Short mmCIF file of C-alpha atoms and ligand atoms in Angstrom, two decimals:
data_model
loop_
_atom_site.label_atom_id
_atom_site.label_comp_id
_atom_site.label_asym_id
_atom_site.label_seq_id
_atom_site.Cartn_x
_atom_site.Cartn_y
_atom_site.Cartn_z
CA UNK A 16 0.00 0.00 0.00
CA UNK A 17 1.38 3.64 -0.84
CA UNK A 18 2.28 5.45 2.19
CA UNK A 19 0.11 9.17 2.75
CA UNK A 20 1.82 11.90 1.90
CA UNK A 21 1.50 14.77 4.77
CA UNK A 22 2.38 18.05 3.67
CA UNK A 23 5.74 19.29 3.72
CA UNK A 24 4.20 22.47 6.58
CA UNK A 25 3.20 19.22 9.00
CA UNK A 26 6.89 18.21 8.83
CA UNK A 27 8.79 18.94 12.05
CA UNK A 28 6.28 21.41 13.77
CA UNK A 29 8.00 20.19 17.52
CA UNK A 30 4.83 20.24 18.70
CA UNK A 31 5.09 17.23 20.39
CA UNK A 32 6.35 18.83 23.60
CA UNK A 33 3.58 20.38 24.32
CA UNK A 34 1.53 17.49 24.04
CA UNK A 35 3.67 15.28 26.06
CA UNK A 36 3.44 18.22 28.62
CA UNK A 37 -0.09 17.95 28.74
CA UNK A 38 -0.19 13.86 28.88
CA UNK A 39 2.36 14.43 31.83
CA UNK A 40 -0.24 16.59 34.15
CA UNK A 41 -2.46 13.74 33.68
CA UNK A 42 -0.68 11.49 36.19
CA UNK A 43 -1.42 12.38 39.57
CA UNK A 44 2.15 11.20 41.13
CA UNK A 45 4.03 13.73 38.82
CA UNK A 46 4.94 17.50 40.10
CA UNK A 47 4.51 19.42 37.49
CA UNK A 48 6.19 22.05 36.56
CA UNK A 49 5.89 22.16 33.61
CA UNK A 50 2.72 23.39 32.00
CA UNK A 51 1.22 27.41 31.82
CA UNK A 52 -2.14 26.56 33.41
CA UNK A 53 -3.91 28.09 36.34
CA UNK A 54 -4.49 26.44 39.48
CA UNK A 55 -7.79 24.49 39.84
CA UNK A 56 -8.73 26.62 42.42
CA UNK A 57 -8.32 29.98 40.15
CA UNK A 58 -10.81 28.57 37.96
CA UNK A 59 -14.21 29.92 39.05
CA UNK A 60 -16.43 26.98 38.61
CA UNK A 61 -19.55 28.17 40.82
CA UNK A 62 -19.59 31.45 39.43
CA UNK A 63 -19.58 30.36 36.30
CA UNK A 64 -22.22 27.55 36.84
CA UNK A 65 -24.23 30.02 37.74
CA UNK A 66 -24.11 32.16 34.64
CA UNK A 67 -24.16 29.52 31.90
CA UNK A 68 -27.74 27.82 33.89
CA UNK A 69 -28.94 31.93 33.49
CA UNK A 70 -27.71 32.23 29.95
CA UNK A 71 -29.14 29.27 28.78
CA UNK A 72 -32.09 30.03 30.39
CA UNK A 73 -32.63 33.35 29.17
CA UNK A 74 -31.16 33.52 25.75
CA UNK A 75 -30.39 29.67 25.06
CA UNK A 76 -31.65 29.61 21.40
CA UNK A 77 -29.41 32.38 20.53
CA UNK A 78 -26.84 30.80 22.51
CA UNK A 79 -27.38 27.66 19.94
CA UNK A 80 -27.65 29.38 16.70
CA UNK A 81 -25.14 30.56 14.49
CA UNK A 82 -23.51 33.95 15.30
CA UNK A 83 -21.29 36.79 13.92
CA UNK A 84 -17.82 36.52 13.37
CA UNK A 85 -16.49 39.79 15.04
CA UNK A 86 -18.28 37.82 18.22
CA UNK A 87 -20.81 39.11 20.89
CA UNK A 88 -21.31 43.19 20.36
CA UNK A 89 -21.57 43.94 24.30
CA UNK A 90 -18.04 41.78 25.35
CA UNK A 91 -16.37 44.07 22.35
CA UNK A 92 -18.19 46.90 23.61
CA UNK A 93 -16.59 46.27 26.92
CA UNK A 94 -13.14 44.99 26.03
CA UNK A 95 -12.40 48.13 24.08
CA UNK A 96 -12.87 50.58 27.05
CA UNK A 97 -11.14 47.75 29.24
CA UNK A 98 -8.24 48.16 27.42
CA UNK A 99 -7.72 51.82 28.20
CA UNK A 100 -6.40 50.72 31.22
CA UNK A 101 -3.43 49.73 29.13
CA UNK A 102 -3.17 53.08 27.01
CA UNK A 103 -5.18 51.79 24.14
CA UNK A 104 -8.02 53.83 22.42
CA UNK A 105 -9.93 51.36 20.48
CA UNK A 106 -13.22 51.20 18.89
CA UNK A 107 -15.94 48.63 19.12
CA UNK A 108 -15.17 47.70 15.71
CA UNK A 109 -11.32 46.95 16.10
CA UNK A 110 -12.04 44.29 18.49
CA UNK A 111 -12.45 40.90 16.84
CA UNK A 112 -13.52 37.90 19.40
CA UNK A 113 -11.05 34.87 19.24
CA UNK A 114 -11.11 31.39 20.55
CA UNK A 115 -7.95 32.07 22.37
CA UNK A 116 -4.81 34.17 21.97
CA UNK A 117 -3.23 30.92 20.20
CA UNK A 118 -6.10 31.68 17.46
CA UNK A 119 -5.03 35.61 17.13
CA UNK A 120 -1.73 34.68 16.63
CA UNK A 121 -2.64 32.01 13.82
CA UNK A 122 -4.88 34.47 12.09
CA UNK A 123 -2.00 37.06 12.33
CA UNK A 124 -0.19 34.59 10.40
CA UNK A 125 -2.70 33.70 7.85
CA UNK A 126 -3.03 36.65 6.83
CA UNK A 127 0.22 38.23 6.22
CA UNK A 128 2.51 35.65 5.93
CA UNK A 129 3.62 33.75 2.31
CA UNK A 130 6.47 30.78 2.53
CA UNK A 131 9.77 32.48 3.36
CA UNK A 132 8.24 35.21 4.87
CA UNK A 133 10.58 36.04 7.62
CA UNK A 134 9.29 36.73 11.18
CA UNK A 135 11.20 37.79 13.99
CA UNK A 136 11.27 36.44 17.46
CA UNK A 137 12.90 36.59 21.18
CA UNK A 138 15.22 34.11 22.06
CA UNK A 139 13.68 32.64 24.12
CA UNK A 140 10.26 32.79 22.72
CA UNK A 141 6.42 31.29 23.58
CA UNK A 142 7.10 27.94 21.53
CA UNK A 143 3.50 27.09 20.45
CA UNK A 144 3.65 29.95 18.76
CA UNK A 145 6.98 28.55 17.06
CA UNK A 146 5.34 25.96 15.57
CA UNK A 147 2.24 28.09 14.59
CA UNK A 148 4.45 30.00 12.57
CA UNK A 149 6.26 26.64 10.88
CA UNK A 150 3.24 26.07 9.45
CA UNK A 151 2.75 28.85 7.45
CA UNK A 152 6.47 28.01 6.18
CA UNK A 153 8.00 31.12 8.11
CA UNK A 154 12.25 31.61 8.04
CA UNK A 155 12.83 32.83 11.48
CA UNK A 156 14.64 35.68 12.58
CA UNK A 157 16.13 36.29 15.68
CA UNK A 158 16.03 39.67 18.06
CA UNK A 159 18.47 39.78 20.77
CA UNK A 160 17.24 40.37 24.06
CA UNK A 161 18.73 41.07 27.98
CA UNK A 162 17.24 41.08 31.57
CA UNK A 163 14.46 43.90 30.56
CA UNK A 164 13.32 42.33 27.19
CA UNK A 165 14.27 42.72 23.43
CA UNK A 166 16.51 45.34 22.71
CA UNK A 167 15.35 47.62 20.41
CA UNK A 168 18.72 48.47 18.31
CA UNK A 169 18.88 44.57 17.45
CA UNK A 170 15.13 44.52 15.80
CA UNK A 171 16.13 47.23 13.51
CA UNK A 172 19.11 45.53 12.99
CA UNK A 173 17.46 42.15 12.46
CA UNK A 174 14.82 43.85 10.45
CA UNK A 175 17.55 45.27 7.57
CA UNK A 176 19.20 42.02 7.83
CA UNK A 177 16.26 39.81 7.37
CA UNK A 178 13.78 42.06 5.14
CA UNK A 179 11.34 40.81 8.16
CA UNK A 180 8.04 40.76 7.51
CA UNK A 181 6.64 40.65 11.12
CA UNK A 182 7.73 40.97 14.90
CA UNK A 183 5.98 38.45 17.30
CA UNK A 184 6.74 39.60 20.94
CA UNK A 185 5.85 38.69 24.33
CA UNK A 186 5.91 42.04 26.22
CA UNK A 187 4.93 41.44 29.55
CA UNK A 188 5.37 38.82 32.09
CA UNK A 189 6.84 36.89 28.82
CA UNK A 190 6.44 32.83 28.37
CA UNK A 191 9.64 31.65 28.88
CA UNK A 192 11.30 34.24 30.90
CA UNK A 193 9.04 36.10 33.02
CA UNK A 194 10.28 39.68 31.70
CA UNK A 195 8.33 43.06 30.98
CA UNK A 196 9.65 44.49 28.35
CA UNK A 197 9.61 48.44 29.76
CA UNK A 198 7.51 51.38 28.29
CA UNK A 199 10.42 52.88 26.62
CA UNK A 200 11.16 50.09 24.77
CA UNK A 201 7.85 49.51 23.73
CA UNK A 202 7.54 52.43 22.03
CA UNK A 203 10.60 52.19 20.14
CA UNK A 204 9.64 49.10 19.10
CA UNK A 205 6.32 50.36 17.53
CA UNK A 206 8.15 53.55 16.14
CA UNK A 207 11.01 51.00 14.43
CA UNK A 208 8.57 49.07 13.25
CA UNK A 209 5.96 51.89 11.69
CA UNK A 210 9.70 52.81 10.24
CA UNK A 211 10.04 49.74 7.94
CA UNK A 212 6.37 48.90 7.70
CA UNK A 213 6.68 46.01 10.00
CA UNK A 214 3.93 44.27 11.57
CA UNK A 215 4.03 43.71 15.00
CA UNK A 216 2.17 40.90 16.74
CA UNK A 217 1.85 41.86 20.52
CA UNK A 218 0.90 38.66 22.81
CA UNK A 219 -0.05 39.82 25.71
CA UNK A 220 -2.17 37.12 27.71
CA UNK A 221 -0.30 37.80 30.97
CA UNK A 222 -0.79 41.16 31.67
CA UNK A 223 -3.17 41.22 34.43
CA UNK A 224 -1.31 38.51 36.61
CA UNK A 225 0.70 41.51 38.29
CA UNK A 226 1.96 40.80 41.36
CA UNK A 227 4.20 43.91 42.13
CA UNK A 228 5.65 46.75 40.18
CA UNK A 229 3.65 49.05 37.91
CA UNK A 230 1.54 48.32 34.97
CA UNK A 231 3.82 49.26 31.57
CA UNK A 232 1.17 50.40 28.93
CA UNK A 233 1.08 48.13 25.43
CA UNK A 234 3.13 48.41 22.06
CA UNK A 235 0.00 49.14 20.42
CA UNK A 236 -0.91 52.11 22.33
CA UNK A 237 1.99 53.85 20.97
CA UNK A 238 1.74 52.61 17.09
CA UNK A 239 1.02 56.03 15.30
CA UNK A 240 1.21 53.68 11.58
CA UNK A 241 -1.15 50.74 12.30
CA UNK A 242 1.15 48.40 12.58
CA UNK A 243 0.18 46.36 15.96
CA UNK A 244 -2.10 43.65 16.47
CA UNK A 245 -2.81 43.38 19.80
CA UNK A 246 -3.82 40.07 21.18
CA UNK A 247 -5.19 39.90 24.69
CA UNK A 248 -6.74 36.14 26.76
CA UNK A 249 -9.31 35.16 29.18
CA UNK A 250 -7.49 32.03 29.66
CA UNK A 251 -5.12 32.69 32.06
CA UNK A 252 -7.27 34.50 34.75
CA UNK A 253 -10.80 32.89 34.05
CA UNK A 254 -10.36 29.86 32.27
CA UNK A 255 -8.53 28.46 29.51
CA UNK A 256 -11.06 25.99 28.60
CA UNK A 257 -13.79 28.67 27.69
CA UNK A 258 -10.91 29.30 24.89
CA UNK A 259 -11.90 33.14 24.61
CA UNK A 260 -9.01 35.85 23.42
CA UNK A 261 -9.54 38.82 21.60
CA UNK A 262 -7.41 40.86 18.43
CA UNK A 263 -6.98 44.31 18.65
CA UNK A 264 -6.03 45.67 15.25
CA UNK A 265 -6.14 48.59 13.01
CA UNK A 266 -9.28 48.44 10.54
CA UNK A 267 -7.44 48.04 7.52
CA UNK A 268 -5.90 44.20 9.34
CA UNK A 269 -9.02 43.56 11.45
CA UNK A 270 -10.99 43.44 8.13
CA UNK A 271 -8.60 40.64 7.20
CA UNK A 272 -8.29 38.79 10.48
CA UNK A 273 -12.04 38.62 10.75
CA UNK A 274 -11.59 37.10 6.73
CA UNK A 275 -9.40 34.73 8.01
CA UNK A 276 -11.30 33.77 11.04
CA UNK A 277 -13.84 32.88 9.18
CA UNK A 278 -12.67 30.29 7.05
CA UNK A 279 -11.26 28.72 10.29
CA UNK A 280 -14.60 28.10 12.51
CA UNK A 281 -17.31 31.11 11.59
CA UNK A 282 -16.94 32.41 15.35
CA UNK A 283 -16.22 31.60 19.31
CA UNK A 284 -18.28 29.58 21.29
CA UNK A 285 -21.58 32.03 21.99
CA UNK A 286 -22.03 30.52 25.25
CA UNK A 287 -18.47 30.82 26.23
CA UNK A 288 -18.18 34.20 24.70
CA UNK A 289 -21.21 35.29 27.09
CA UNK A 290 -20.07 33.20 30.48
CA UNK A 291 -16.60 35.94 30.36
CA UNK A 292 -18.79 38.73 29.58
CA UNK A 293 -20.83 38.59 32.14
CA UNK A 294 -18.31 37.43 34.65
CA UNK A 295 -16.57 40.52 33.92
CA UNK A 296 -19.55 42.97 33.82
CA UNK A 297 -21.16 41.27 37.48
CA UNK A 298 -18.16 42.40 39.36
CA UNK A 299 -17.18 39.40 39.48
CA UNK A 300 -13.82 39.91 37.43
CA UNK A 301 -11.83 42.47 40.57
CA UNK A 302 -12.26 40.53 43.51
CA UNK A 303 -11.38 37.36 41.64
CA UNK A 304 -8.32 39.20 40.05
CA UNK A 305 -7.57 40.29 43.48
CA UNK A 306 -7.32 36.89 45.43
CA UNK A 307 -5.49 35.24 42.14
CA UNK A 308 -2.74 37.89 42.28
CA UNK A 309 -2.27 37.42 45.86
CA UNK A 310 -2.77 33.37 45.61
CA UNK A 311 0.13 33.46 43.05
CA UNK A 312 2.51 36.33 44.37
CA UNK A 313 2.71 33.57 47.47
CA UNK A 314 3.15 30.68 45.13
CA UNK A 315 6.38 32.65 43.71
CA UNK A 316 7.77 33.66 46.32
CA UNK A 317 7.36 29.91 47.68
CA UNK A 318 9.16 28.88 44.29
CA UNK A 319 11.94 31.76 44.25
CA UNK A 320 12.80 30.94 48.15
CA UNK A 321 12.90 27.29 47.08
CA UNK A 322 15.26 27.83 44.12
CA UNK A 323 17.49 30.50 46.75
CA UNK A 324 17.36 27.50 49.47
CA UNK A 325 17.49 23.92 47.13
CA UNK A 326 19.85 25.22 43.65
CA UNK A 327 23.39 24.41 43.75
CA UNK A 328 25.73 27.53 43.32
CA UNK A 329 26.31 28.29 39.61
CA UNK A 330 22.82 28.56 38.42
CA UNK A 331 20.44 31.83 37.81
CA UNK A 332 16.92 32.44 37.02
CA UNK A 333 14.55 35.14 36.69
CA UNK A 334 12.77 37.06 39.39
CA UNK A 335 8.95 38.04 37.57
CA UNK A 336 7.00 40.87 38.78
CA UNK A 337 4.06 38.72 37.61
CA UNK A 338 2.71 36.18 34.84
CA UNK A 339 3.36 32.20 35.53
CA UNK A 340 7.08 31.12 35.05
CA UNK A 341 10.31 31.42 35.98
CA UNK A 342 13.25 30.99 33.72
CA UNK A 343 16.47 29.01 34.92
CA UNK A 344 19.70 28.61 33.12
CA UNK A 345 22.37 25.72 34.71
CA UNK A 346 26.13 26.15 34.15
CA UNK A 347 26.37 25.29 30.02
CA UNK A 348 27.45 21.85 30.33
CA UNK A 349 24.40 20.46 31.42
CA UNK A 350 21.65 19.64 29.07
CA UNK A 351 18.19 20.18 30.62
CA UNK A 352 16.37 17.94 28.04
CA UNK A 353 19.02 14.58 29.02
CA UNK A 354 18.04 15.43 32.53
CA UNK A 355 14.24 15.50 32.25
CA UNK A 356 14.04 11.88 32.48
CA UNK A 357 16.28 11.60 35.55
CA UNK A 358 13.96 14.30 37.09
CA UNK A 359 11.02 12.33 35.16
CA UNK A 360 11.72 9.61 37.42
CA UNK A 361 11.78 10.90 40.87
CA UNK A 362 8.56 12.41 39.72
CA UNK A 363 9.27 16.17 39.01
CA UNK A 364 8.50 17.62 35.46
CA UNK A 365 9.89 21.14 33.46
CA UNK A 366 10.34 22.34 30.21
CA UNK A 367 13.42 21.75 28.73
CA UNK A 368 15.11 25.29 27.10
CA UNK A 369 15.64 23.94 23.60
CA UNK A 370 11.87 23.96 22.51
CA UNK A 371 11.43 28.03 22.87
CA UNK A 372 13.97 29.02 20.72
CA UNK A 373 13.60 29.44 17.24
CA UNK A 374 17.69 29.02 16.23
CA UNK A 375 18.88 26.54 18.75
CA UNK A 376 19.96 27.44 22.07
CA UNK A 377 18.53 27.53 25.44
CA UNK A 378 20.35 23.88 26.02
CA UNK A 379 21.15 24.20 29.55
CA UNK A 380 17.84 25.94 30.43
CA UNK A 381 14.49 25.59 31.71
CA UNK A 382 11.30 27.15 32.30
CA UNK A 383 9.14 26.47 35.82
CA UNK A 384 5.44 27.39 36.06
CA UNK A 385 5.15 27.97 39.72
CA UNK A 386 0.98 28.85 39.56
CA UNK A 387 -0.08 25.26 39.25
CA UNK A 388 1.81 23.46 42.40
CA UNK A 389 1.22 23.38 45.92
CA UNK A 390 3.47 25.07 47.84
CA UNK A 391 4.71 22.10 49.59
CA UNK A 392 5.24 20.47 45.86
CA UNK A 393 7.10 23.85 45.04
CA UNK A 394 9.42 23.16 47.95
CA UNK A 395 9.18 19.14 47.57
CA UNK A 396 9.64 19.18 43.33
CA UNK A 397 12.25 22.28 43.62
CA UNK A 398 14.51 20.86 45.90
CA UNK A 399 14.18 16.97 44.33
CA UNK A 400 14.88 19.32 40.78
CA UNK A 401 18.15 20.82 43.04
CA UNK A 402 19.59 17.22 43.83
CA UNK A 403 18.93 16.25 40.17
CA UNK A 404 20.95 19.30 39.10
CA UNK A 405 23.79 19.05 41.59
CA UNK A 406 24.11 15.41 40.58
CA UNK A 407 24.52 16.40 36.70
CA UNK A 408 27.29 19.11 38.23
CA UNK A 409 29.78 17.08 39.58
CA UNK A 410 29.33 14.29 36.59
C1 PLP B 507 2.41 33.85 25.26
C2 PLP B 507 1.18 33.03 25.07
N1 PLP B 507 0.37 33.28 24.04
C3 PLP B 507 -0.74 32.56 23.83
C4 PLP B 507 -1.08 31.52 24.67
C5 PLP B 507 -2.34 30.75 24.37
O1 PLP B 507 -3.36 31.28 25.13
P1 PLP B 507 -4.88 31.03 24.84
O2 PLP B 507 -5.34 30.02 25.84
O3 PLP B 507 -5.50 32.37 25.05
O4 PLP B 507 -5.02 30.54 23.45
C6 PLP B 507 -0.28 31.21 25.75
C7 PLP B 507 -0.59 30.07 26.62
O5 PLP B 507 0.21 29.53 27.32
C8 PLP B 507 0.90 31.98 25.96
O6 PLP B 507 1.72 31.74 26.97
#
């Protein structure tokens, strides 16, 4: 029998890390580490019970039906003076409903990406978004970046040197690293890239998880050329399964983004699309953001004390002022994806480094998510993690 023929974007997405990551939180005897998920008691299950029994009740054969594509009217309504709070001005009509961030990004790359396109990333960078870009065939690019974020003198640079097409950028509270990228260099980076008529995709899913510092405003709320798509999430301070994001775009892209949407599923789930609107417009949304910041600020700090307390001398990591992870490097001998199984096996999961970067590197690094552990498994998994490490040293 002839073998099927996949086609050639399918070959060597790498997205089998993420799925392994999400088999490995299904085994109850594992710490985990490793994924970018909320902790089960973040999720607000009652509250939300409570709505979707309402909704249904009330509006359930609109709920059912088909719907529009932009998504519901009163949740753009709502998101677009929401977002004021991070110096945006947008309309109604900029705001296109997603079914996630992951979808924003997609759509970002549907529509302005051709094969050989090249897009610019961090190193590190948010890896399912790697492979959302292999897909569409992308040559990657690579910005250079320090303890604040990317620098901006090394996107112009990489821009000329690439002819890039696009910047995708993880501004605040980034996945890997845990860096805000500060408000100066945010608005060099959308002056830069109005410069070269670059587009810049700003994934921002994190930005509410603040913990301490002060709130930086967004790339796109300094883009004077309509350049920035602006991509915002419910998932990581409601719930990820509801799978609602939102684009923020200038009209000229939204018109295209909603194009592209539709050819991928018509719209987002009405009755999820509904459930965040009204948990956000009941006053619901403040005192949960409230207890979720403080539940996780102690969940850090439980996970940076561990690290100070259980990591052998020789190794560094990030300190975040919010977001979900935290971003280790190991002295550059030791390879963090040989020593997942060794970790594997006493029980204790990560990310290896390798998978978030888009032109090798990141060998002897790893990313923790500290928001989905106990704190006695931050203290237990952390310090079995240590022993693992200090073991690999003196090999
Ligand atoms: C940087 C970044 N972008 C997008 C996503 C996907 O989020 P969503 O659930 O909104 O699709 C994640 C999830 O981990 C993320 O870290």
């Amino acid at each position: 029998m002839e073998k099927v023929a996949f086609a050639t974007r399918m070959h060597d997405l790498g997205g089998d890390v993420v799925r392994n990551m999400f088999l490995l939180t299904e085994n109850p005897d594992i710490i985990s580490f490793a994924g970018g998920m909320p902790s089960p008691d973040a999720l607000p299950a009652e509250q939300l019970r409570k709505i979707a029994d309402e909704l249904m009740q009330d509006a359930g054969q609109q709920i059912l039906q088909y719907s529009t594509i932009e998504g519901y009217t009163p949740l753009r309504e709502w998101l677009a003076s929401a977002v004021a709070e991070q110096g945006m001005k947008a309309t109604t009509e900029q705001v296109l409903i997603t079914s996630g961030a992951q979808q924003g990004i997609d759509l970002a790359a549907k529509c302005f990406i051709n094969p050989g396109d090249c897009v610019l990333v961090e190193r590190p960078t948010y890896l399912a978004a790697l492979t959302i870009f292999k897909t569409y065939e992308v040559e990657f690019g690579c910005v250079d970046s320090d303890d604040y974020g990317i620098i901006p003198e090394s996107f112009e640079e990489a821009i000329v040197r690439h002819n890039a097409k696009m910047l995708y950028v993880v501004p605040t509270f980034q996945n890997p690293t845990g860096v805000t990228l500060p408000a100066e260099r945010r608005k060099a980076i959308a002056e830069i890239a109005g410069k070269h008529g670059v587009i810049v995709v700003e994934d921002d899913p994190y930005a509410k998880l603040r913990y301490d510092g002060e709130p930086v405003p967004s790339i796109a709320s300094y883009d004077e050329n309509d350049v920035v798509i602006f991509l915002g999430s419910f998932s990581k301070f409601i719930s990820p399964g509801l799978r609602v994001g939102y684009a923020i775009s200038p009209p000229e892209i939204h018109e295209k983004l909603a194009q592209g949407k539709q050819t991928t599923d018509f719209h987002t789930s009405n009755l999820s699309q509904r459930m965040i609107y009204e948990f956000c417009t009941r006053g619901y949304l403040e005192p949960h953001l409230k207890s979720i910041r403080k539940d996780y600020a102690i969940r850090r700090d439980a996970a940076l004390e561990a690290l100070e307390k259980h990591f052998p001398e020789g190794t560094r990591w990030t300190h975040p002022q919010g977001g979900l992870f935290i971003w280790v490097v190991l002295p550059e001998h030791i390879d963090t994806t040989e020593l997942l199984p060794k970790a594997a096996a006493k029980n204790v999961a990560y990310i290896p480094g390798v998978p978030f970067y888009a032109d090798g590197g990141g060998k002897n690094a790893m990313r923790l998510n500290f928001s989905n552990a106990s704190l006695e498994q931050l203290d237990v998994g952390i310090k079995c993690l240590g022993e693992v490490i200090s073991e690999a040293m003196k090999a």
